[in-house]
Every structure is written in C-alpha cells, then in structure tokens.
C-alpha atoms as an extended CHARMM CRD file, in Angstrom:
* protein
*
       173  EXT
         1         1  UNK       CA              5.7400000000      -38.4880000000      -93.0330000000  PROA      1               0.0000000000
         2         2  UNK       CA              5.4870000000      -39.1080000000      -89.3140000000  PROA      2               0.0000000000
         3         3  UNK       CA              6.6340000000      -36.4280000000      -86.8330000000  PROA      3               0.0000000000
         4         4  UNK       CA              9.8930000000      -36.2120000000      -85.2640000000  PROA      4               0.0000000000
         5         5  UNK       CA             11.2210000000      -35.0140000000      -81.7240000000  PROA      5               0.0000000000
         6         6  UNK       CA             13.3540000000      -31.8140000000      -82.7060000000  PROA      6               0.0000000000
         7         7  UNK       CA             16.8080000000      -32.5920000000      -82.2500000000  PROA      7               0.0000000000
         8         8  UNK       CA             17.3890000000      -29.2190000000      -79.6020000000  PROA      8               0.0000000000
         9         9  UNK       CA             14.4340000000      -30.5940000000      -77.7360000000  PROA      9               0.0000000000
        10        10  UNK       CA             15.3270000000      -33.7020000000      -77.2020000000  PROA      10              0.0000000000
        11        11  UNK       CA             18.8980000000      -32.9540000000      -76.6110000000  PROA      11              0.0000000000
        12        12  UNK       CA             17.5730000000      -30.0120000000      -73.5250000000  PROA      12              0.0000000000
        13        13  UNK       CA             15.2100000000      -32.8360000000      -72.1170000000  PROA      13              0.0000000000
        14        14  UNK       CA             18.5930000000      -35.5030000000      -71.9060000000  PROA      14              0.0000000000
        15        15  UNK       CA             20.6880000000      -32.7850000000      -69.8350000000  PROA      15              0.0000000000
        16        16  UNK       CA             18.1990000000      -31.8040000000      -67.4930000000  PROA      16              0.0000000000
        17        17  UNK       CA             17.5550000000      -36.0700000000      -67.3620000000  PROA      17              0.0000000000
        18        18  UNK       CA             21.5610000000      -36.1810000000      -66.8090000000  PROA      18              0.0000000000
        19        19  UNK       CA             21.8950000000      -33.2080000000      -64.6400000000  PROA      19              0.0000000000
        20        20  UNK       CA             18.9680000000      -34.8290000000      -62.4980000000  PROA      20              0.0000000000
        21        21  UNK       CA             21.0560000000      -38.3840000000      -62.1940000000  PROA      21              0.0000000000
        22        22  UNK       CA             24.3720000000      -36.9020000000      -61.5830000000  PROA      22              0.0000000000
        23        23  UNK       CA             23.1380000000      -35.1670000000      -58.3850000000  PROA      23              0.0000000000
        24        24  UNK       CA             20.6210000000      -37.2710000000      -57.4640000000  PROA      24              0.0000000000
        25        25  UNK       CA             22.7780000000      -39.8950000000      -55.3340000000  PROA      25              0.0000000000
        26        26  UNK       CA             24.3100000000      -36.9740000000      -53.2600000000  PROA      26              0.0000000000
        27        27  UNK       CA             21.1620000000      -35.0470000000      -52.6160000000  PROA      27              0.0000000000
        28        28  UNK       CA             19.3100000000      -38.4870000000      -51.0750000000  PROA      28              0.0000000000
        29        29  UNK       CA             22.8280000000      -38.7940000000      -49.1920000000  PROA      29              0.0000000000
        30        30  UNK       CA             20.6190000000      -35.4810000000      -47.3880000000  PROA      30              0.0000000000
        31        31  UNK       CA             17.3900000000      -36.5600000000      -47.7600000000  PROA      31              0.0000000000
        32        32  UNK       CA             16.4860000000      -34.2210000000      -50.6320000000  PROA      32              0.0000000000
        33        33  UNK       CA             15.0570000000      -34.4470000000      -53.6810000000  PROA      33              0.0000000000
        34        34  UNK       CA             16.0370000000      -31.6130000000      -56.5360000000  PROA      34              0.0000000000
        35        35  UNK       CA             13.1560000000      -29.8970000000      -56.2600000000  PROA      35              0.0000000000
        36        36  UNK       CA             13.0590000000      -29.6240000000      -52.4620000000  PROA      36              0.0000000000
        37        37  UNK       CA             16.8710000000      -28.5650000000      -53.3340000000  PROA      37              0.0000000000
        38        38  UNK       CA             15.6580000000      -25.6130000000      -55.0610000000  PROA      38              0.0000000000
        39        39  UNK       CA             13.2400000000      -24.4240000000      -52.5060000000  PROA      39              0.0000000000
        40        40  UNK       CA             15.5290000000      -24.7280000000      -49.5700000000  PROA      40              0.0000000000
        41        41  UNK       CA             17.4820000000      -22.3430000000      -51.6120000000  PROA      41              0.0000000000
        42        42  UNK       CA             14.6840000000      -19.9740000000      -51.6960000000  PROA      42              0.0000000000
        43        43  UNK       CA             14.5550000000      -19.6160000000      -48.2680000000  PROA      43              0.0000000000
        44        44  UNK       CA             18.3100000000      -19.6340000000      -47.2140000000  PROA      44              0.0000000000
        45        45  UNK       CA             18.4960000000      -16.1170000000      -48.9870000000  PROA      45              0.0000000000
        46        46  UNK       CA             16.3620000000      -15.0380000000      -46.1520000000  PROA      46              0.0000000000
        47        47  UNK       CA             16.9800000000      -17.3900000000      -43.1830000000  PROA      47              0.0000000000
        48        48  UNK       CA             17.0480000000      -16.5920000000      -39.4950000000  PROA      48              0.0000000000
        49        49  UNK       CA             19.1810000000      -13.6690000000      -38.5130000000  PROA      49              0.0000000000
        50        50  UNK       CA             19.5120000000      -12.0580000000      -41.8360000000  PROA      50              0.0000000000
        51        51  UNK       CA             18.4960000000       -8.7980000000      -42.6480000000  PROA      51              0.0000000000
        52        52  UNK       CA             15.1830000000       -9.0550000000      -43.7950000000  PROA      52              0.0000000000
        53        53  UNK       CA             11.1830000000      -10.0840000000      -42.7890000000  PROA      53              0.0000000000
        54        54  UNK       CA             11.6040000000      -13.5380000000      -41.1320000000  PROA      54              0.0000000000
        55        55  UNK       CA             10.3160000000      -16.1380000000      -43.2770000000  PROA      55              0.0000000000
        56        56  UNK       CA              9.3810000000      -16.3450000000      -47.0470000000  PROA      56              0.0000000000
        57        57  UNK       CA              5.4470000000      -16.0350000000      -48.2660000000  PROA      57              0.0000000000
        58        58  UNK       CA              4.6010000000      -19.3070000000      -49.9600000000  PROA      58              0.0000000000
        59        59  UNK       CA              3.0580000000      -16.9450000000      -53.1770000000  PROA      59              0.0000000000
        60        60  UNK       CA              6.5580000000      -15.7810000000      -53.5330000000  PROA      60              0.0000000000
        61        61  UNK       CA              7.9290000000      -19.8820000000      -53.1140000000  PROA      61              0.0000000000
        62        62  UNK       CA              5.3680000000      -20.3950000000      -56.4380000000  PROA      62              0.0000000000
        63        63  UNK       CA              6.5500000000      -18.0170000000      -58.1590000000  PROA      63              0.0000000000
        64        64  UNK       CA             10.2310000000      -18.0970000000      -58.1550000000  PROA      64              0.0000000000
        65        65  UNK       CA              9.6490000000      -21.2040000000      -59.0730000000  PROA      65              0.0000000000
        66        66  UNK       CA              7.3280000000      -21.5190000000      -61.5990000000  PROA      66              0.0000000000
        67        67  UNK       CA              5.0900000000      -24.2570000000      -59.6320000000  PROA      67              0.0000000000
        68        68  UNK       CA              1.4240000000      -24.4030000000      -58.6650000000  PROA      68              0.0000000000
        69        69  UNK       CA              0.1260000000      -23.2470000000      -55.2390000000  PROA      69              0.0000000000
        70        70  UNK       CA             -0.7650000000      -26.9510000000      -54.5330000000  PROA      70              0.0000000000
        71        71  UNK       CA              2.7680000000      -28.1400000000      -55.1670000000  PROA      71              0.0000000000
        72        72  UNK       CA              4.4360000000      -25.6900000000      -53.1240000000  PROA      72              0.0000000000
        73        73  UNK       CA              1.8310000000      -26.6050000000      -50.6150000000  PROA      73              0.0000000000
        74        74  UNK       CA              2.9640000000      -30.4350000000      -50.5750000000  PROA      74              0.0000000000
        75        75  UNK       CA              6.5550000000      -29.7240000000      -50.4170000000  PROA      75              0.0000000000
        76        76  UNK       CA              6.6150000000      -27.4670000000      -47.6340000000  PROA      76              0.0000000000
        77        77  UNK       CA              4.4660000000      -29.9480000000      -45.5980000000  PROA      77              0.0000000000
        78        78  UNK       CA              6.7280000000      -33.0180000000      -46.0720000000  PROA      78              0.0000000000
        79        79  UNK       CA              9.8910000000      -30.3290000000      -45.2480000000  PROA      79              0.0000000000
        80        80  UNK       CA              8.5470000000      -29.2260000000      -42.6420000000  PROA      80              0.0000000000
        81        81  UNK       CA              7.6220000000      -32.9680000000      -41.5250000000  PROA      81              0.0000000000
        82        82  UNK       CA             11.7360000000      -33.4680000000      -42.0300000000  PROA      82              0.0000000000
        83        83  UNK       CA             12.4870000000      -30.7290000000      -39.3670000000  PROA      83              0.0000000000
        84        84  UNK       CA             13.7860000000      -28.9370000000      -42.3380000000  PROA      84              0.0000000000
        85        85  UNK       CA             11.5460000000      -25.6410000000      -42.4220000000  PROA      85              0.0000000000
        86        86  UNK       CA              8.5550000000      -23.9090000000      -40.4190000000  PROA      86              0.0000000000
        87        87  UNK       CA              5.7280000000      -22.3470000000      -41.2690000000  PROA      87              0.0000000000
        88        88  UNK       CA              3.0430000000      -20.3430000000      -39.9390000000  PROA      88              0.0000000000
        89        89  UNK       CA             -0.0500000000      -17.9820000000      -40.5770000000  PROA      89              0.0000000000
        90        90  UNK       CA              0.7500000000      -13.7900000000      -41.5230000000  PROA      90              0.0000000000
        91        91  UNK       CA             -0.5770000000      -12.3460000000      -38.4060000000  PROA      91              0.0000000000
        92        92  UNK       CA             -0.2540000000       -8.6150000000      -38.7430000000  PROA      92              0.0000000000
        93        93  UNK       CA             -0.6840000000       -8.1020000000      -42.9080000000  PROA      93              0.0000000000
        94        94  UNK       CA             -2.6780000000      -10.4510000000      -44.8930000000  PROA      94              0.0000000000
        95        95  UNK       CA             -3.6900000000      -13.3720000000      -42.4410000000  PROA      95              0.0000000000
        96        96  UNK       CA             -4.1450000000      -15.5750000000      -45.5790000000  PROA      96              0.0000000000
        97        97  UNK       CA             -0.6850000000      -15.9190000000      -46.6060000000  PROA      97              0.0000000000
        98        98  UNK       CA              1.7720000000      -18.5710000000      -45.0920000000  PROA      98              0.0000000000
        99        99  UNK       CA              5.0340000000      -18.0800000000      -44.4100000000  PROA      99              0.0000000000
       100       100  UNK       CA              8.0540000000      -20.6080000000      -44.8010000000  PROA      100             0.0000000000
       101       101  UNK       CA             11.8660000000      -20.3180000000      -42.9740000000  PROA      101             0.0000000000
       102       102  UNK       CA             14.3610000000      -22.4730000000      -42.8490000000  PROA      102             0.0000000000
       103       103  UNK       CA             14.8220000000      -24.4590000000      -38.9550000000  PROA      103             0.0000000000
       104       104  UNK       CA             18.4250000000      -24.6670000000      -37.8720000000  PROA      104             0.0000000000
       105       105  UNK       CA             18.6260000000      -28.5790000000      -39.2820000000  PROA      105             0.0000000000
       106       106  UNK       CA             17.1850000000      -27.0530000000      -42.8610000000  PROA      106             0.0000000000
       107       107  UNK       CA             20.0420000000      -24.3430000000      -42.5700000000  PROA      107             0.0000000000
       108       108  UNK       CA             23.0260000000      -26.8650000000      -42.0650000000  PROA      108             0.0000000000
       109       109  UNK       CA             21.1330000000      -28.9390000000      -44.6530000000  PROA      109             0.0000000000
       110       110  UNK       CA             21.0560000000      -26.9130000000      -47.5670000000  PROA      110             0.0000000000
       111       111  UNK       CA             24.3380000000      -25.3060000000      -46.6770000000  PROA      111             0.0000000000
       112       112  UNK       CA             25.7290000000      -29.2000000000      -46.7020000000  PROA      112             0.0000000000
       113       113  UNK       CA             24.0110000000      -29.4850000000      -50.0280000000  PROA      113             0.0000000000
       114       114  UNK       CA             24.9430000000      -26.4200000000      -51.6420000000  PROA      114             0.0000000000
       115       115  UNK       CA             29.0120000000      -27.5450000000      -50.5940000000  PROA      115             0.0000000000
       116       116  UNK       CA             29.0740000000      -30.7630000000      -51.4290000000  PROA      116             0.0000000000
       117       117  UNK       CA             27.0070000000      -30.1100000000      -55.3150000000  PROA      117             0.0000000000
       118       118  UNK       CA             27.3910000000      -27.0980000000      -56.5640000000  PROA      118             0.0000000000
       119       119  UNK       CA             31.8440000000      -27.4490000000      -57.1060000000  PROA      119             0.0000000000
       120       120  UNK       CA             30.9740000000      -30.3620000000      -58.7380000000  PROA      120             0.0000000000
       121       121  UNK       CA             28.0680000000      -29.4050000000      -61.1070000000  PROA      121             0.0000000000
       122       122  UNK       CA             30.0400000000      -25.9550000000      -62.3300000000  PROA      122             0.0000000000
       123       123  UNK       CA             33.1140000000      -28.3630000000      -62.8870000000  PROA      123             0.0000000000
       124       124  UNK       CA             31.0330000000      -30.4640000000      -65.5280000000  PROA      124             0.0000000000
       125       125  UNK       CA             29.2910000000      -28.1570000000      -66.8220000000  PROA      125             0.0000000000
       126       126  UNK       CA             32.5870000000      -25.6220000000      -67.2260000000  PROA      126             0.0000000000
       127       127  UNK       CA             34.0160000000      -28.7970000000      -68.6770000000  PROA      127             0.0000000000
       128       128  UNK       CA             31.0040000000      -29.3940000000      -71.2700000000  PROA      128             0.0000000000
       129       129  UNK       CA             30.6780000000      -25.6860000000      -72.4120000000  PROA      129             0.0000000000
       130       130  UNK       CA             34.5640000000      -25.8980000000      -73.0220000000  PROA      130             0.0000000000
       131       131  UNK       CA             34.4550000000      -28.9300000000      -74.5560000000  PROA      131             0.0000000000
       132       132  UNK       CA             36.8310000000      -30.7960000000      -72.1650000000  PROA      132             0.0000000000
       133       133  UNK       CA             39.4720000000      -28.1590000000      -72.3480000000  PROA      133             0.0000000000
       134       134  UNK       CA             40.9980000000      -26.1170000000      -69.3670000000  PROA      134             0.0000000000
       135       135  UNK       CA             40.5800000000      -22.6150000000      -71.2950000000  PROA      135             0.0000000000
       136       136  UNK       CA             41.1700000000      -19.0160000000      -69.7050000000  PROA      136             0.0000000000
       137       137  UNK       CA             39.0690000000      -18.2270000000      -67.2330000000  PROA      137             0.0000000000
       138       138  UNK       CA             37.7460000000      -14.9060000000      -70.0510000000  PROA      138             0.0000000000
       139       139  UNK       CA             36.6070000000      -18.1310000000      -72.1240000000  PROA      139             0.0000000000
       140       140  UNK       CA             34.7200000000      -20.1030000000      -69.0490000000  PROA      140             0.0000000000
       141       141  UNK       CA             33.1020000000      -17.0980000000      -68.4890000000  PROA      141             0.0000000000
       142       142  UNK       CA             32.0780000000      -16.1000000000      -72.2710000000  PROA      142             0.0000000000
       143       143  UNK       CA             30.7220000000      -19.6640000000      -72.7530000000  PROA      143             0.0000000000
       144       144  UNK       CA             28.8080000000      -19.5070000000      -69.3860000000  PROA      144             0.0000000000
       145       145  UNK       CA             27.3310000000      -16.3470000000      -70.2880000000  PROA      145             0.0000000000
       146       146  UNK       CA             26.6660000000      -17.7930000000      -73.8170000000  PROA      146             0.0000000000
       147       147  UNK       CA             24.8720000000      -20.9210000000      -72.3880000000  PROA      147             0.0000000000
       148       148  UNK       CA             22.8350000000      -18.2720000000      -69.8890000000  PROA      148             0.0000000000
       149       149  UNK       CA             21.2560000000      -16.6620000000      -72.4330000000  PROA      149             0.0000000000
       150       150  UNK       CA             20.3090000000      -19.4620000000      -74.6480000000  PROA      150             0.0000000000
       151       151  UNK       CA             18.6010000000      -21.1780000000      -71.6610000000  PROA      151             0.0000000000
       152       152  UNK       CA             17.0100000000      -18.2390000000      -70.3640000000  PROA      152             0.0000000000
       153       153  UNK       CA             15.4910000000      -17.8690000000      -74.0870000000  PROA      153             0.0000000000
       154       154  UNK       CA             14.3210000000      -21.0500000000      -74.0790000000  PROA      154             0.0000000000
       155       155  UNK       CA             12.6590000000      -20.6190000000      -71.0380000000  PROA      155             0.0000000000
       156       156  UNK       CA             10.7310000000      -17.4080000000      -72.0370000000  PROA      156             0.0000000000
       157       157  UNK       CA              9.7730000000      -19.3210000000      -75.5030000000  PROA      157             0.0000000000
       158       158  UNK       CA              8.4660000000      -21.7100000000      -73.6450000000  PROA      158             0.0000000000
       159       159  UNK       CA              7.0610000000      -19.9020000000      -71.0930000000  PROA      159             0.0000000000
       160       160  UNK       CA              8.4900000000      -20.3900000000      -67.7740000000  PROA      160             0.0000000000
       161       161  UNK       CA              7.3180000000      -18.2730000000      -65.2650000000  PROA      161             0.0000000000
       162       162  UNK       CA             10.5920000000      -19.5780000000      -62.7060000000  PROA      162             0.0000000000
       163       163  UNK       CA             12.1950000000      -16.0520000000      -61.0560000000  PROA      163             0.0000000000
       164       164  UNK       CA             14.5220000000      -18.3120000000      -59.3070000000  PROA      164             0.0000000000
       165       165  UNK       CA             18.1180000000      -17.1860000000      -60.3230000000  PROA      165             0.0000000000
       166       166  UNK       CA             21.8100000000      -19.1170000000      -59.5420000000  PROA      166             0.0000000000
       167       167  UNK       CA             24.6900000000      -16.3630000000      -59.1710000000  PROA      167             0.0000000000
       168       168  UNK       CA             27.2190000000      -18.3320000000      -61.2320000000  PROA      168             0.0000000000
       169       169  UNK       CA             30.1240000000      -15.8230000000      -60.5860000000  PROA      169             0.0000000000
       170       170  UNK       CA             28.3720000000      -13.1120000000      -63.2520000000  PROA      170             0.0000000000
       171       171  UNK       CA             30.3010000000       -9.7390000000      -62.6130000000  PROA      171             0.0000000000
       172       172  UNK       CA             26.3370000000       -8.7700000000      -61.9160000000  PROA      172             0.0000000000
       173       173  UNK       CA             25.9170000000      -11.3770000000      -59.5050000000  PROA      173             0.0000000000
C-alpha cells in the first residue's frame, strides 16, 4: 500500500499556502515579502527612540525566527539596500556581532503594513475558527486560544526553534 500525505499535514501546509496568497498582493503593494514582514517586526519592538539598546543583534533576528545565520544575513542586506533598515558592527561588546534597526522609511513601512494586514487577517481567521459565525467575543477568544495552542504544539513536535510571538489580544499579551 503506497503512502499517503496525513490529512492534518496537508491541511496545515494549504493554510499557511492560503495565508501566504491572501496577504501577498498587499505586502508587494510595500515592497515586502512575508518573511521580510516578519523581521521588520522584530525590529519595530525596539526601533529608534524606544527604551532600549538601539538596534537588534542579528543572532537574536535568527533566532526569533527560526532561520539560518546565512538567511538572516541575505535579508537584512537587500532591506537595508531598500532604505528599510541599518546595520552596523558592535563596537564596545562583542565586535563580531551585527546589529540591525529599523531607518525612518522601514518604520512608516512596517507600521503601513502592520495597519493595512493585520485587521484583515484576525477578521478571517476569527471568521474560520468560528466557523462563519459572529459569536461572543468569550467564544473568539476561547477558539483563538484553542487554535494557539494546537499550533504552538505543532511547532514544538516539529521542532521549530521560532521565539517570534504575535500579541493577538491574549489577557497575557
């Protein structure tokens, strides 16, 4: 009997496919990709002004999420090509690590992305985890935090390293 994709597998690997064509139109609109979405929103935690160490190590980039060196490497040169983010050598610590911030243009970028995606994206998925009802808002919550936990499962089963988190309106958040 020839093997067969597992149902749950499949079905994971169509959303993300789905997720990645339903936002994919407004994130070129900004010249982004999804992944370069996700780093951006690394760095806007710490950007310019706020109160922490200016700029985010590129070790911590990896990390949260769950990439090689290499790749973080490549994406942070064709941002920063964009305008989108600096970089520059640790000077005072450990002079091998890089460090990544967000310019002013990568700032009102991600911001821009982050407001025009992000209403849209909870509104589907609110509407798929409810199954196209309204509900209370006690029952878009429960099913959020239900989802949560079966994808963060999955993603220990499988392994992902990704520290990257998305407050979606969590009372932890």
């Amino acid at each position: 009997m020839p093997a067969t994709v597992n149902a749950i597998t499949f079905g994971t690997k169509r959303a993300f496919h789905g997720v990645l064509r339903v936002t994919r139109k407004q994130l070129m609109e900004l010249g982004l990709t999804a992944a370069r979405f996700d780093l951006l929103s690394v760095l806007v935690k710490c950007r310019p002004g706020a109160l922490c160490a200016p700029g985010v190590r590129q070790s911590a980039i990896r990390r949260m999420l769950g990439v090689t060196a290499p790749v973080v490497t490549r994406m942070v040169r064709a941002l920063e090509r964009l305008g989108l983010v600096r970089r520059w050598r640790e000077k005072d610590w450990d002079r091998r690590q890089v460090l990544v911030e967000l310019t002013e243009a990568g700032e009102r970028c991600i911001l821009k992305a982050r407001e025009v995606m992000l209403p849209a994206v909870s509104h589907m998925v609110l509407r798929a985890i409810c199954f196209g009802e309204h509900r209370s808002a006690g029952a878009r919550f429960r099913h959020m935090d239900t989802l949560e936990s079966y994808l963060r499962s999955l993603r220990e089963r499988f392994g992902d390293g990704a520290t990257l988190y998305y407050p979606w309106g969590h009372p932890d958040d």
